[in-house]
Short mmCIF file of C-alpha atoms in Angstrom, two decimals:
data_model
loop_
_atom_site.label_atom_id
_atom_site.label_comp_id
_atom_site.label_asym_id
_atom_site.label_seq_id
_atom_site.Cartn_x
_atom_site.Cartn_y
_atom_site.Cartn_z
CA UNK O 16 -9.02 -10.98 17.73
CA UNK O 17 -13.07 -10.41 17.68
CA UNK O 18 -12.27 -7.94 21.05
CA UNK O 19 -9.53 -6.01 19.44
CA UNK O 20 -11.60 -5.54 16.30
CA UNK O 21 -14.55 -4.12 18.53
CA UNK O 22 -12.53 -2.28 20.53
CA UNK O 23 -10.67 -0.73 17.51
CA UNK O 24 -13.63 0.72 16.04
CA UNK O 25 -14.94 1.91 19.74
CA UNK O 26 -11.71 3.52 19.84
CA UNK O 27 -11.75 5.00 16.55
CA UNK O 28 -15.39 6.23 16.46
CA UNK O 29 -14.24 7.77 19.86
CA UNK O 30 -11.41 9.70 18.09
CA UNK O 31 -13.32 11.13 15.50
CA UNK O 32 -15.19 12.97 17.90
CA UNK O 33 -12.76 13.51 20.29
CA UNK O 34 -9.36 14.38 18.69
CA UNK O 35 -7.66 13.16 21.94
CA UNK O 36 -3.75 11.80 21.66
CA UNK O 37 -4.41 9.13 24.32
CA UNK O 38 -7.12 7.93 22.03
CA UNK O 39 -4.66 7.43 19.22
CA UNK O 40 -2.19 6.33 21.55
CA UNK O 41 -5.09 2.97 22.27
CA UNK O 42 -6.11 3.04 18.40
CA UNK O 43 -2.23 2.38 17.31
CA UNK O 44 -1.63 -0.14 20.84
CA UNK O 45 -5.10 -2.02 19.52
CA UNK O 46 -3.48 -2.08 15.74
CA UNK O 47 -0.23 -3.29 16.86
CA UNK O 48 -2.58 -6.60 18.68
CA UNK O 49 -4.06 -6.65 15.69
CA UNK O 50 -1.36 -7.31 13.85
CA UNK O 51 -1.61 -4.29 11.07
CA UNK O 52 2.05 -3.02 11.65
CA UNK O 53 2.32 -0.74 8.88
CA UNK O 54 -1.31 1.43 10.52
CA UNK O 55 0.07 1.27 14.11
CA UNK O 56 3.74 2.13 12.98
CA UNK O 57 2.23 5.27 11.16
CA UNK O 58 -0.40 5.55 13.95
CA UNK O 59 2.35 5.94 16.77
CA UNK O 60 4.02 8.34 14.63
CA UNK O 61 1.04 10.44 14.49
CA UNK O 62 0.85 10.34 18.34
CA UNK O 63 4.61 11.30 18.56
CA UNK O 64 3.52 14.00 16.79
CA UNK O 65 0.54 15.18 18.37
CA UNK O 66 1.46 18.32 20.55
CA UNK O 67 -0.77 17.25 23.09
CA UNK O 68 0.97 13.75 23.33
CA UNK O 69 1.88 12.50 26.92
CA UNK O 70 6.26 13.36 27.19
CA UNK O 71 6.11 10.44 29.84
CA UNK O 72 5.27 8.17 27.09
CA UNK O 73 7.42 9.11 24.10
CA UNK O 74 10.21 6.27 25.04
CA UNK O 75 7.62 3.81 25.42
CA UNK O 76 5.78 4.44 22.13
CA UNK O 77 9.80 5.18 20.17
CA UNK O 78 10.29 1.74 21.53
CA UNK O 79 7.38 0.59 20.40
CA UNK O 80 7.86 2.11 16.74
CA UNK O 81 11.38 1.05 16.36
CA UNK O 82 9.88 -2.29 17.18
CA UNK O 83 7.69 -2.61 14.51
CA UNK O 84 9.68 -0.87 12.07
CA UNK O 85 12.33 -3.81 12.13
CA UNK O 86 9.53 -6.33 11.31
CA UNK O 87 8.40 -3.57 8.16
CA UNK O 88 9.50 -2.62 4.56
CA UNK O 89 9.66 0.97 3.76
CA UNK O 90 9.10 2.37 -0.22
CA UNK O 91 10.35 5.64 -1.01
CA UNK O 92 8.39 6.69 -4.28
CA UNK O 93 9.07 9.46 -6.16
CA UNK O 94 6.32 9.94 -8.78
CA UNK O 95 6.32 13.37 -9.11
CA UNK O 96 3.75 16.48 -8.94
CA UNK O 97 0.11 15.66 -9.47
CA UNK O 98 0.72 12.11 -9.67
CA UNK O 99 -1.75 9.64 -7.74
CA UNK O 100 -0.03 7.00 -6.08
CA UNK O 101 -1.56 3.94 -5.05
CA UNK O 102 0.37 0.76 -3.01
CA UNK O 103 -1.38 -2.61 -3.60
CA UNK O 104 -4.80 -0.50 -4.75
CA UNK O 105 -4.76 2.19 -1.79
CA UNK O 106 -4.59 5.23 -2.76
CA UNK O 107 -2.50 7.58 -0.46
CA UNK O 108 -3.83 10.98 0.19
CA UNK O 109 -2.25 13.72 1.46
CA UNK O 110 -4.93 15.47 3.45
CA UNK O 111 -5.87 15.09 7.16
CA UNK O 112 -9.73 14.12 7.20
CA UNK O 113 -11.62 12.94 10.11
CA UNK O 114 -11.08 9.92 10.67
CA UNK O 115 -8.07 7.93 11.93
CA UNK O 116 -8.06 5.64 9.18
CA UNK O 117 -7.77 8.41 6.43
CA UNK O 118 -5.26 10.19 9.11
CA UNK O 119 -2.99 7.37 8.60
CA UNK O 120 -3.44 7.70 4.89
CA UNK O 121 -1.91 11.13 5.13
CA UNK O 122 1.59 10.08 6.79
CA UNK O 123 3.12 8.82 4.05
CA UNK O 124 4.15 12.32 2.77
CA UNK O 125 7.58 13.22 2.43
CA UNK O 126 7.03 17.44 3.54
CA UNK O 127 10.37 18.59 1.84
CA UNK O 128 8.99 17.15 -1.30
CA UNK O 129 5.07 17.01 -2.97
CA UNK O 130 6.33 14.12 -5.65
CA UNK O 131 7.30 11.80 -2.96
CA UNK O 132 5.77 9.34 -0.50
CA UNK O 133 7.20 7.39 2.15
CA UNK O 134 5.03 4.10 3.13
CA UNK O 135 5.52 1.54 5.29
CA UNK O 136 4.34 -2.18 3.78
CA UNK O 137 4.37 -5.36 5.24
CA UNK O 138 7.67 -7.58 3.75
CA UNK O 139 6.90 -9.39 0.41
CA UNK O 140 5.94 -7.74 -2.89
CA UNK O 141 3.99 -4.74 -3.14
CA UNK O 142 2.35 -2.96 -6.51
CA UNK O 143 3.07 0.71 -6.97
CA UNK O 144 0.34 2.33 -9.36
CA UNK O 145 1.17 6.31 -10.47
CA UNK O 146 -1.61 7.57 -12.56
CA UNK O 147 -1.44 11.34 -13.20
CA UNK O 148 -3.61 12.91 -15.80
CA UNK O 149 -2.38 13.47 -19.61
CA UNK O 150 -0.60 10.71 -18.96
CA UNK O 151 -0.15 6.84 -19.59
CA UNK O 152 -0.34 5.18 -15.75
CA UNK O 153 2.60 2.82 -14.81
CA UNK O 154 2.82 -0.29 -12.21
CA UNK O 155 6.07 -1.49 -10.54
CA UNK O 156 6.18 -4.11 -8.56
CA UNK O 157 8.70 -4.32 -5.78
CA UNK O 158 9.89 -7.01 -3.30
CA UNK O 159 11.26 -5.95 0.38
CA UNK O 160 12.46 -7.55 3.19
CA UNK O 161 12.41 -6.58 7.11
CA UNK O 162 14.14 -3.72 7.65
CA UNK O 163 14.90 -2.54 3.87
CA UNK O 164 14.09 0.76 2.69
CA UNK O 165 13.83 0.72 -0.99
CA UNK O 166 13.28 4.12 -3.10
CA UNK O 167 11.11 3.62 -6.43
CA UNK O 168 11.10 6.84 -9.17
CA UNK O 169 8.16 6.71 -11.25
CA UNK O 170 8.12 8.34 -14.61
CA UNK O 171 5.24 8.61 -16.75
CA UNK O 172 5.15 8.63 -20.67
CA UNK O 173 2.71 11.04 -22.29
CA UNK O 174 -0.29 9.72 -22.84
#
């Protein structure tokens, strides 16, 4: 595990000076050893996307994602505009920033809609936390198995 860990952050200090989709590619193959399902699952997506991505590979790496989707929970959360969402204390963001970590961050986005995240979790219970200013913050907590796709609404009181 020690190796992986090294090479993950070799891998990821490489990427944030070199944007390059085979370095993401390694990032989300070194997650997936690594056991951290939900940052390789959205990691491989990210490559998937990438227009520079290798075609050759997509199977391999759908594969690879449908894999690890089976073993995951996905929440749907719609907490509306300006809220701050944050699943077991990370906050999501919606902004691509440097580094592959906080590029990860940025998948859970739902594009047709700025209220809504989709996030991949581990099975068990999670904590959603929706803070949005003016108003009083709310926590839900949520159990899901492998597989399950649950969708939590949010709505905040006035403060």
């Amino acid at each position: 595990n020690g190796e992986f860990a090294t090479a993950l952050d070799h891998f990821e200090r490489a990427y944030e000076h070199w944007r390059n989709p085979k370095i993401l590619l390694n990032i989300a193959t070194t997650l997936r050893q690594l056991d951290r399902l939900p940052e390789a699952a959205d990691t491989y997506e990210l490559y998937l996307a990438d227009p520079g991505a290798d075609p050759s590979k997509s199977e391999e790496v759908r594969r690879a994602l449908a894999e690890i989707d089976a073993r995951l929970g996905r929440l749907v959360i719609d907490a509306g505009v300006g809220a701050v969402v944050m699943v077991d204390g990370r906050r999501l963001e919606r902004e691509r920033r440097r580094t592959t970590k906080d590029l990860v961050r940025m998948l859970p986005l739902v594009e047709a809609n700025p209220g809504r995240w989709r996030v991949r979790v581990s099975p068990g219970e999670h904590e959603v936390e929706v803070v949005r200013e003016g108003f009083a913050s709310r926590s839900v907590r949520v159990a899901l198995s492998a597989g399950e796709e649950r969708a939590v609404a949010v709505e905040l009181d006035p403060a």
